[in-house]
mmCIF file of C-alpha atoms in Angstrom:
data_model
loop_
_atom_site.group_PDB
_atom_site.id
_atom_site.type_symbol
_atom_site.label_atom_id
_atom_site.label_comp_id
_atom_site.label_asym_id
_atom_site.label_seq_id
_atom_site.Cartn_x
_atom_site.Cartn_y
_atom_site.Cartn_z
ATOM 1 C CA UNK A 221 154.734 -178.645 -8.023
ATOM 2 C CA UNK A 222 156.840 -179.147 -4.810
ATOM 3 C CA UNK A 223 159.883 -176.703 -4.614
ATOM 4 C CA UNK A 224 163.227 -177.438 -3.650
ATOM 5 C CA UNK A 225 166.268 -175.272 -2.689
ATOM 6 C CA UNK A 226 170.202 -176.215 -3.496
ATOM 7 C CA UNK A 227 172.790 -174.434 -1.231
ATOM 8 C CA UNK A 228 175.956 -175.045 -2.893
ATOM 9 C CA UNK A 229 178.648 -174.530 -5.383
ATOM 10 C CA UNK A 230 178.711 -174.071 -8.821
ATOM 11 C CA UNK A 231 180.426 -176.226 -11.355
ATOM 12 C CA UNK A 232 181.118 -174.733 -14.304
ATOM 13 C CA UNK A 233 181.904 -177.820 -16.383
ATOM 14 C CA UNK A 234 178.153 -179.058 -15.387
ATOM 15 C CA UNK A 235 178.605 -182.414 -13.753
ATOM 16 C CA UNK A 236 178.057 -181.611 -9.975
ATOM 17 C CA UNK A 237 177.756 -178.719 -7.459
ATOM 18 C CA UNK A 238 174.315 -176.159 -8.491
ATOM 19 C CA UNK A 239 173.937 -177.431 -11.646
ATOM 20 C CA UNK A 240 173.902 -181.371 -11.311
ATOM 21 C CA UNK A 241 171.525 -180.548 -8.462
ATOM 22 C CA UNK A 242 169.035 -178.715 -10.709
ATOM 23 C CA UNK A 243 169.280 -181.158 -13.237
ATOM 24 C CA UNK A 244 168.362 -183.883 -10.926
ATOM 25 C CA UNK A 245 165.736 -182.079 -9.130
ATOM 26 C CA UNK A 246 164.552 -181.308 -12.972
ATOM 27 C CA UNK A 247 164.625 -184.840 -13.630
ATOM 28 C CA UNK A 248 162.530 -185.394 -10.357
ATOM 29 C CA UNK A 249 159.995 -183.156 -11.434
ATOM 30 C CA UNK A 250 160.655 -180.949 -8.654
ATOM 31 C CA UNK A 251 160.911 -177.253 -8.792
ATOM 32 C CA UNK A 252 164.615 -176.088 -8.396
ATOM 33 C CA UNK A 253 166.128 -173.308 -6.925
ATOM 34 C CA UNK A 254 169.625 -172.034 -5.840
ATOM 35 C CA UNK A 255 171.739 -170.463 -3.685
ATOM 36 C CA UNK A 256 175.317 -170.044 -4.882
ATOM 37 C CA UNK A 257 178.249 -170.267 -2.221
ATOM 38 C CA UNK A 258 181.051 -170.027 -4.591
ATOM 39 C CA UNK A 259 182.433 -170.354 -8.006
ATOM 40 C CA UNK A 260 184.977 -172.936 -8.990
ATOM 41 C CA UNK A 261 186.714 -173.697 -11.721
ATOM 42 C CA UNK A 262 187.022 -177.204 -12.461
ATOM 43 C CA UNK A 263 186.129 -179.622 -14.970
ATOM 44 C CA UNK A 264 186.423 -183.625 -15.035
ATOM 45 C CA UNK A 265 190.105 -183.618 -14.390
ATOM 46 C CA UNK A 266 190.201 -180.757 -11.125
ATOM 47 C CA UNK A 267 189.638 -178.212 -9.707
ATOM 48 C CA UNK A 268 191.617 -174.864 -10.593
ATOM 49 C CA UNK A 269 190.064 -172.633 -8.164
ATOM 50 C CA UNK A 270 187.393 -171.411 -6.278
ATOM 51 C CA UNK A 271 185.603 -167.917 -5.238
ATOM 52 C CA UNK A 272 183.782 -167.754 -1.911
ATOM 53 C CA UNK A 273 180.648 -165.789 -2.560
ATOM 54 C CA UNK A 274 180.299 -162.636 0.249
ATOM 55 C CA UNK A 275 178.166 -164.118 3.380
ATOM 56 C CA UNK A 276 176.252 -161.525 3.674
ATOM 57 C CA UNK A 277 174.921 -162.575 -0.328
ATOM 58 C CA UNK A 278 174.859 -165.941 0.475
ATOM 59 C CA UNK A 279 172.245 -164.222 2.928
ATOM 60 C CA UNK A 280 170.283 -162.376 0.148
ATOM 61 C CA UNK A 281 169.841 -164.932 -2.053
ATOM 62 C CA UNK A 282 168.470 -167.127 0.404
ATOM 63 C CA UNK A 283 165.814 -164.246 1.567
ATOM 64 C CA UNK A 284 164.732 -163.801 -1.797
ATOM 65 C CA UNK A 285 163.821 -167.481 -1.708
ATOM 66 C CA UNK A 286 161.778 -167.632 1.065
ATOM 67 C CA UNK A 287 160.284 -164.401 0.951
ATOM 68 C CA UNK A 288 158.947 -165.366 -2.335
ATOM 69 C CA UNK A 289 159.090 -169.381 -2.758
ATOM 70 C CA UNK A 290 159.259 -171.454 0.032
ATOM 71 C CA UNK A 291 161.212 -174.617 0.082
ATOM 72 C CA UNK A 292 159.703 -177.828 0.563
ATOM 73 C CA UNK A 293 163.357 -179.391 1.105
ATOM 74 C CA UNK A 294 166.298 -178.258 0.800
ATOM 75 C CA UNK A 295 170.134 -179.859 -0.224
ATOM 76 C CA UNK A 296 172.856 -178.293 0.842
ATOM 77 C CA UNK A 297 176.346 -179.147 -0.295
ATOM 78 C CA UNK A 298 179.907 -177.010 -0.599
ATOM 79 C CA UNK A 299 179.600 -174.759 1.816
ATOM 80 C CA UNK A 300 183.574 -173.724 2.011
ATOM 81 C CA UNK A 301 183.883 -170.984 4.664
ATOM 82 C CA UNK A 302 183.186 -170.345 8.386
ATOM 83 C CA UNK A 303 181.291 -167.101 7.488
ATOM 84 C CA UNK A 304 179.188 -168.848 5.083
ATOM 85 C CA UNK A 305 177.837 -171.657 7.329
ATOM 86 C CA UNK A 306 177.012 -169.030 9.916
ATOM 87 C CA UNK A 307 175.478 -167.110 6.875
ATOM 88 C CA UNK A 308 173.362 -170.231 6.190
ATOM 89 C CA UNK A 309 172.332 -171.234 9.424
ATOM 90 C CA UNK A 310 170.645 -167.549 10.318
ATOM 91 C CA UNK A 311 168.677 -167.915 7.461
ATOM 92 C CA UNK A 312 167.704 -171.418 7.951
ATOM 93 C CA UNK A 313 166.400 -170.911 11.714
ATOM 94 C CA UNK A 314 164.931 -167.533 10.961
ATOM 95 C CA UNK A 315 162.686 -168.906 8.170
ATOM 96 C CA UNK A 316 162.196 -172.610 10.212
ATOM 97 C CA UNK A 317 163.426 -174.378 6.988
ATOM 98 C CA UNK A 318 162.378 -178.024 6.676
ATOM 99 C CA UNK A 319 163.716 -181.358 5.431
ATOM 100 C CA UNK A 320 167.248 -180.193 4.977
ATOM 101 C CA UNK A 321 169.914 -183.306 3.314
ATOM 102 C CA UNK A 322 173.217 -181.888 4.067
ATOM 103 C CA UNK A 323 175.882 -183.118 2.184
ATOM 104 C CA UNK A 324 179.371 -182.806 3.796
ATOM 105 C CA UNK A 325 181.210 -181.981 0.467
ATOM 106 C CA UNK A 326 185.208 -181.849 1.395
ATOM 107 C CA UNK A 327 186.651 -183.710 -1.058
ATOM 108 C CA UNK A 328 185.420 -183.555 -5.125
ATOM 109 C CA UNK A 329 185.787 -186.938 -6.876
ATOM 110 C CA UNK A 330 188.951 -185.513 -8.452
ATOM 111 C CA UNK A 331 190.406 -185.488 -5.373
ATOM 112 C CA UNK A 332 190.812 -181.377 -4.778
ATOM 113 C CA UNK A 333 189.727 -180.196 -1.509
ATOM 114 C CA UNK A 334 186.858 -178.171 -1.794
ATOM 115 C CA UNK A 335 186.521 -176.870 2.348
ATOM 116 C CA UNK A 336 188.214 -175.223 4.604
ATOM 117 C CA UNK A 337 189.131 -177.023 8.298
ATOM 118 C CA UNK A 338 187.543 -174.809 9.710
ATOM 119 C CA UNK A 339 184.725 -174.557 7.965
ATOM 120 C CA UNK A 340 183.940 -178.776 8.676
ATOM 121 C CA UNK A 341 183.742 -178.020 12.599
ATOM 122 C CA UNK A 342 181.107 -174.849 12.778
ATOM 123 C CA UNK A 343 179.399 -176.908 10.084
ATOM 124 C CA UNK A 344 179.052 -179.891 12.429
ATOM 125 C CA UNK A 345 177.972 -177.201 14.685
ATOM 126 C CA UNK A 346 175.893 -175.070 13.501
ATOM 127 C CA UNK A 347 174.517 -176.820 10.244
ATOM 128 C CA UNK A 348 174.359 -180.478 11.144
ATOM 129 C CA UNK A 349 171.056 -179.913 14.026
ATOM 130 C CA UNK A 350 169.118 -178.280 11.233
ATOM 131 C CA UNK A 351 169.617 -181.071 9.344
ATOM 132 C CA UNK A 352 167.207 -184.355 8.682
ATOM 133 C CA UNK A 353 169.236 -186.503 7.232
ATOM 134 C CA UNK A 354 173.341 -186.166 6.239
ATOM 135 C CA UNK A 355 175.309 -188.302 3.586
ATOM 136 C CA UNK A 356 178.846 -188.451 3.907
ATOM 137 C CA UNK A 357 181.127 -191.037 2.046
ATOM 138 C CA UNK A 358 184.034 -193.211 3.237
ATOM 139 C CA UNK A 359 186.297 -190.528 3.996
ATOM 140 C CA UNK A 360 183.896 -188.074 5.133
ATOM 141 C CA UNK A 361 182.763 -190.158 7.614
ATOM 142 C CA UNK A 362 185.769 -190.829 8.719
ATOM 143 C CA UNK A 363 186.564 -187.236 9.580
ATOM 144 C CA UNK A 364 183.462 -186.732 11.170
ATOM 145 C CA UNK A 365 183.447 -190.044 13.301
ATOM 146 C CA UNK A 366 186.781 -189.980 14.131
ATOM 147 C CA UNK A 367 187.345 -193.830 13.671
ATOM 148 C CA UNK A 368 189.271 -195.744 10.653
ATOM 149 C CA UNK A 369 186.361 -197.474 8.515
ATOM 150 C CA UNK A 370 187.690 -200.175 6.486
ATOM 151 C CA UNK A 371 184.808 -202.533 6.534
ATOM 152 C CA UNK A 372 180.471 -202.663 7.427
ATOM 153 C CA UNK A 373 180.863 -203.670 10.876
ATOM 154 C CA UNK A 374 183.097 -200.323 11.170
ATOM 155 C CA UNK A 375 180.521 -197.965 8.946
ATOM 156 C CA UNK A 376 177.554 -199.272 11.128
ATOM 157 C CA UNK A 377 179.916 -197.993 14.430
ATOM 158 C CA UNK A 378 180.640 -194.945 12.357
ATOM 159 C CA UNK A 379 177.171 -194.033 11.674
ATOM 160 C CA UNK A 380 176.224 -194.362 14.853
ATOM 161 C CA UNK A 381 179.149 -192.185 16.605
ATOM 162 C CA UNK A 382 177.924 -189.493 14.137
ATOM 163 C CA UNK A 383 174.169 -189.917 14.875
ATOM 164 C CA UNK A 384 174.559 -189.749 18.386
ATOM 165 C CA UNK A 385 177.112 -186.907 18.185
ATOM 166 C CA UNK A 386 175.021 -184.446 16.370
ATOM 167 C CA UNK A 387 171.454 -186.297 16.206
ATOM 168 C CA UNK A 388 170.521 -186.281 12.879
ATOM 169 C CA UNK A 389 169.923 -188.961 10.315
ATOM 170 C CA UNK A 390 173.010 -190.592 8.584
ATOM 171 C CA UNK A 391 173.493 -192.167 5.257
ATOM 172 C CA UNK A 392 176.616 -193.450 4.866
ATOM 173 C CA UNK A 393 177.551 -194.383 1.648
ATOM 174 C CA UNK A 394 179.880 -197.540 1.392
ATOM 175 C CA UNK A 395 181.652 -196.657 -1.804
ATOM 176 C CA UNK A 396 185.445 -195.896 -2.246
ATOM 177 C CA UNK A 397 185.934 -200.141 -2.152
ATOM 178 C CA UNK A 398 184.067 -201.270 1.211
ATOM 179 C CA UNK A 399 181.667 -202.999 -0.564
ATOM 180 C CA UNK A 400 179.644 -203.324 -4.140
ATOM 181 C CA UNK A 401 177.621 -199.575 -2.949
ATOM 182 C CA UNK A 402 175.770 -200.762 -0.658
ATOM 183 C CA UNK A 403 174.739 -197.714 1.820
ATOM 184 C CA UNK A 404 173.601 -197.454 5.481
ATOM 185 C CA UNK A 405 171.047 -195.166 7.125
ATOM 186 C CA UNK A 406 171.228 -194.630 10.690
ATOM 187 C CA UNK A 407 167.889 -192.874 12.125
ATOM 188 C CA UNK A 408 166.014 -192.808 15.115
ATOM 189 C CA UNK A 409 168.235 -195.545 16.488
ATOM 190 C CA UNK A 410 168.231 -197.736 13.886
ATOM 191 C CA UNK A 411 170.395 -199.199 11.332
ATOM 192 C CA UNK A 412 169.314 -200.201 7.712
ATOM 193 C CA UNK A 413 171.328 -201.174 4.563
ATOM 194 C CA UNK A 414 170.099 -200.399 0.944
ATOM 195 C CA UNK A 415 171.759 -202.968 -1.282
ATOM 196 C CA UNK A 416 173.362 -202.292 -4.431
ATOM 197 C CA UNK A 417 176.104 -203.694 -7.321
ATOM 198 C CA UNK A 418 178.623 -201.650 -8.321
ATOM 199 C CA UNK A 419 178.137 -200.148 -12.041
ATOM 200 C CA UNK A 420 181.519 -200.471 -13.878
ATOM 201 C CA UNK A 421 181.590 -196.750 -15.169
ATOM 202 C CA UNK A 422 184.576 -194.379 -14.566
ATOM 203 C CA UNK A 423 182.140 -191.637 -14.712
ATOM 204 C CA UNK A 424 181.225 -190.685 -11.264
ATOM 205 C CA UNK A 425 181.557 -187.347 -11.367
ATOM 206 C CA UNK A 426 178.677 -185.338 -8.948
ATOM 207 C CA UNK A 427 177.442 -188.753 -7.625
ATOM 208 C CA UNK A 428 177.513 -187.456 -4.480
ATOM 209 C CA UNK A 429 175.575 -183.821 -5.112
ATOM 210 C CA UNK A 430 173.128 -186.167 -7.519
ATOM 211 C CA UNK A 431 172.292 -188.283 -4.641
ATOM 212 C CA UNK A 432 171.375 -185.681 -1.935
ATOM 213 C CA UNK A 433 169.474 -183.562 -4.798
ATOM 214 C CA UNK A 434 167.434 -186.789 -5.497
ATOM 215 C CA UNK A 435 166.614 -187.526 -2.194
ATOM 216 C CA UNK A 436 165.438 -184.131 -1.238
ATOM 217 C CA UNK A 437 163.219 -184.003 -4.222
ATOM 218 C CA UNK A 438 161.340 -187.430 -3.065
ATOM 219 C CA UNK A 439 161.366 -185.721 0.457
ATOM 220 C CA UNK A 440 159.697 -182.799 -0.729
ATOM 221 C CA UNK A 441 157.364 -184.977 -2.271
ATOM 222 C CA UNK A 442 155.865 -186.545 0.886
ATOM 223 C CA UNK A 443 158.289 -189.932 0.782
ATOM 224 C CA UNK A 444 159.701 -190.717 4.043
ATOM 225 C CA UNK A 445 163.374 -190.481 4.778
ATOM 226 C CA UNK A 446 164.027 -194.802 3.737
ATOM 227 C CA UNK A 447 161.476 -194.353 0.600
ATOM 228 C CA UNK A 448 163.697 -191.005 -0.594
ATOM 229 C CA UNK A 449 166.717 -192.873 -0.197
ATOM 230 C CA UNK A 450 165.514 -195.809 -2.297
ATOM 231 C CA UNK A 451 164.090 -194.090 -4.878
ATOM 232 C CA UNK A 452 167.689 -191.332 -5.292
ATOM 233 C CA UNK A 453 169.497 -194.760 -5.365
ATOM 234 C CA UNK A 454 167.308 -196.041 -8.189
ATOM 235 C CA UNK A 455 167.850 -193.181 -9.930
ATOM 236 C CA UNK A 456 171.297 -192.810 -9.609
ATOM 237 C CA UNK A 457 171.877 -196.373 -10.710
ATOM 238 C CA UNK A 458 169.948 -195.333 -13.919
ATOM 239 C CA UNK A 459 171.885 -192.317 -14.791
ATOM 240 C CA UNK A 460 175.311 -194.391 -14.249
ATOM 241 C CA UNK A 461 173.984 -197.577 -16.160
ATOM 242 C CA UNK A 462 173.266 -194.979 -19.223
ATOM 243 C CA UNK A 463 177.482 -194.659 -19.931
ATOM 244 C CA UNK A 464 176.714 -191.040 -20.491
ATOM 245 C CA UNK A 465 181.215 -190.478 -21.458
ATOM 246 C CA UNK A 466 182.182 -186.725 -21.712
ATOM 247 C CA UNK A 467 185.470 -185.344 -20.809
ATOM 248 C CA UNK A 468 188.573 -186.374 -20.226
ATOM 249 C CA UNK A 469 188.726 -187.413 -16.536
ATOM 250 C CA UNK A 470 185.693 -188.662 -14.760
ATOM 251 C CA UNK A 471 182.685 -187.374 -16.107
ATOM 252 C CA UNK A 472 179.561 -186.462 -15.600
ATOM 253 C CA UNK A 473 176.770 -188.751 -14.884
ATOM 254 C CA UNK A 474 173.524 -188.711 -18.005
ATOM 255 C CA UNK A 475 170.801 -186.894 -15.300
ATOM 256 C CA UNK A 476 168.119 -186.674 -18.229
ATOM 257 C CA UNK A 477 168.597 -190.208 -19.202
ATOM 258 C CA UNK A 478 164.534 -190.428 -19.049
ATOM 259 C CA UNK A 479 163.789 -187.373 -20.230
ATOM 260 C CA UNK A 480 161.439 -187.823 -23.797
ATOM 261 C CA UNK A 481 158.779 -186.767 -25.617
ATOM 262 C CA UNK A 482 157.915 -183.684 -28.191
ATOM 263 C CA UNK A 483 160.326 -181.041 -26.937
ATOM 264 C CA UNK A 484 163.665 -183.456 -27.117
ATOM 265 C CA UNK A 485 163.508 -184.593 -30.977
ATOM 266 C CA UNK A 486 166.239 -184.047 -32.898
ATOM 267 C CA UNK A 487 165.878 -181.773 -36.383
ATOM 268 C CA UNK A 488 164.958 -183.269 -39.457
ATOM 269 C CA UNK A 489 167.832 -181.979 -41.760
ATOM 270 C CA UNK A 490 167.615 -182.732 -44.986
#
């Protein structure tokens, strides 16, 4: 079984950081592992605070990892602090980690910031070289191309700014109303566009931790960097189109919408 590492924070209502990223790497049959880099308290509606976990853990979990299980590929997503990205990067050139997805998490779908400033620059520094492939949104990419993007023309300019800037694949998801989700990955050069209609469901909680989970369990599988991307798309098109609706703002997406057989049977109560 291929093994794959999330770098992240935790969620303790379930629907993104750690835990949608195990549950999709579950659901990927792919063997999960973490590395916490801080507690929040949030739930479909917010966020209500978050806890920075110490560097210098952030460094111990990760040794345990490698010392013991070595990633095939690894996600990483909220990674909130200065001191933790430079926590994360020592670890990740010391141990030559391989097919790293970074997500650049700033923003969570309730609209709480989840970074520091200063934390998005030493990432872009330190964490985006290491990386084979990022996946900011809309607004993410904005930040990190410095251009306005209010239409394809201006993601496929965006993409590229960012690819040349820090040399590293891009896919730049075209939600948040530029199109019907169609994305764009920008590697080695080249543009391409993965087509796909916009699922009416207010649920979108974790989309964007489900996403990079899913296609760093197909990259730890042996599927190049356009296959993984198809096939996380596919599945997160399934796991919307199941209407999985729990909570009171926007929920969680249904990660185990394929998940059957003996040990998921209800009880036969009398």
């Amino acid at each position: 079984m291929k093994k794959v590492l999330t770098i992240a924070g935790s969620d303790c209502s379930g629907g993104a950081g750690i835990q949608a990223d195990i549950k999709t790497m579950t659901a990927n049959n792919v063997y999960a592992m973490s590395a916490i880099t801080a507690l929040t308290a949030q739930n479909t509606t917010g966020v209500t605070g978050i806890v920075n976990i110490a560097p210098e853990f952030v460094k111990s979990q990760l040794e345990m990892i490698f010392e013991d299980i070595f990633p095939d590929a690894i996600k990483i997503g909220m990674v909130s602090s200065p001191e933790i990205v430079e926590a994360i990067e020592y670890e990740l050139v010391k141990y030559k980690a391989k097919n790293i997805v970074l997500d650049p998490v700033m923003v969570a779908t309730s609209g709480s910031n989840l970074v520091e400033n200063s934390a998005i620059k030493i990432m872009q520094e330190k964490l985006f070289p290491l990386a084979k492939l990022i996946t900011p949104n809309i607004p993410e990419a904005e930040v990190l191309s410095g251009i306005k993007i209010k239409d394809e023309k201006d993601m496929e300019r965006a993409a590229k700014i960012i690819y040349e800037n820090h040399g590293c694949a891009v896919l730049l998801k075209g939600g948040h109303s530029i199109n019907d989700a169609n994305d764009l990955l920008y590697e080695n050069g080249k543009a391409k566009w993965f087509f796909g209609k916009r699922i009416d469901n207010k649920n979108t909680h974790g989309t964007g931790c489900t996403l990079s989970s899913a296609i760093a369990s197909n990259l730890a599988k042996g599927y190049t960097t356009e296959e993984s991307v198809q096939r996380a798309k596919n599945y997160i098109s399934d796991a919307l189109l199941a209407m999985l609706d729990i909570g009171k703002g926007s929920g969680p997406l249904n990660h185990s919408f394929n998940i059957n057989g003996e040990y998921a049977k209800e009880a036969d109560n009398e």
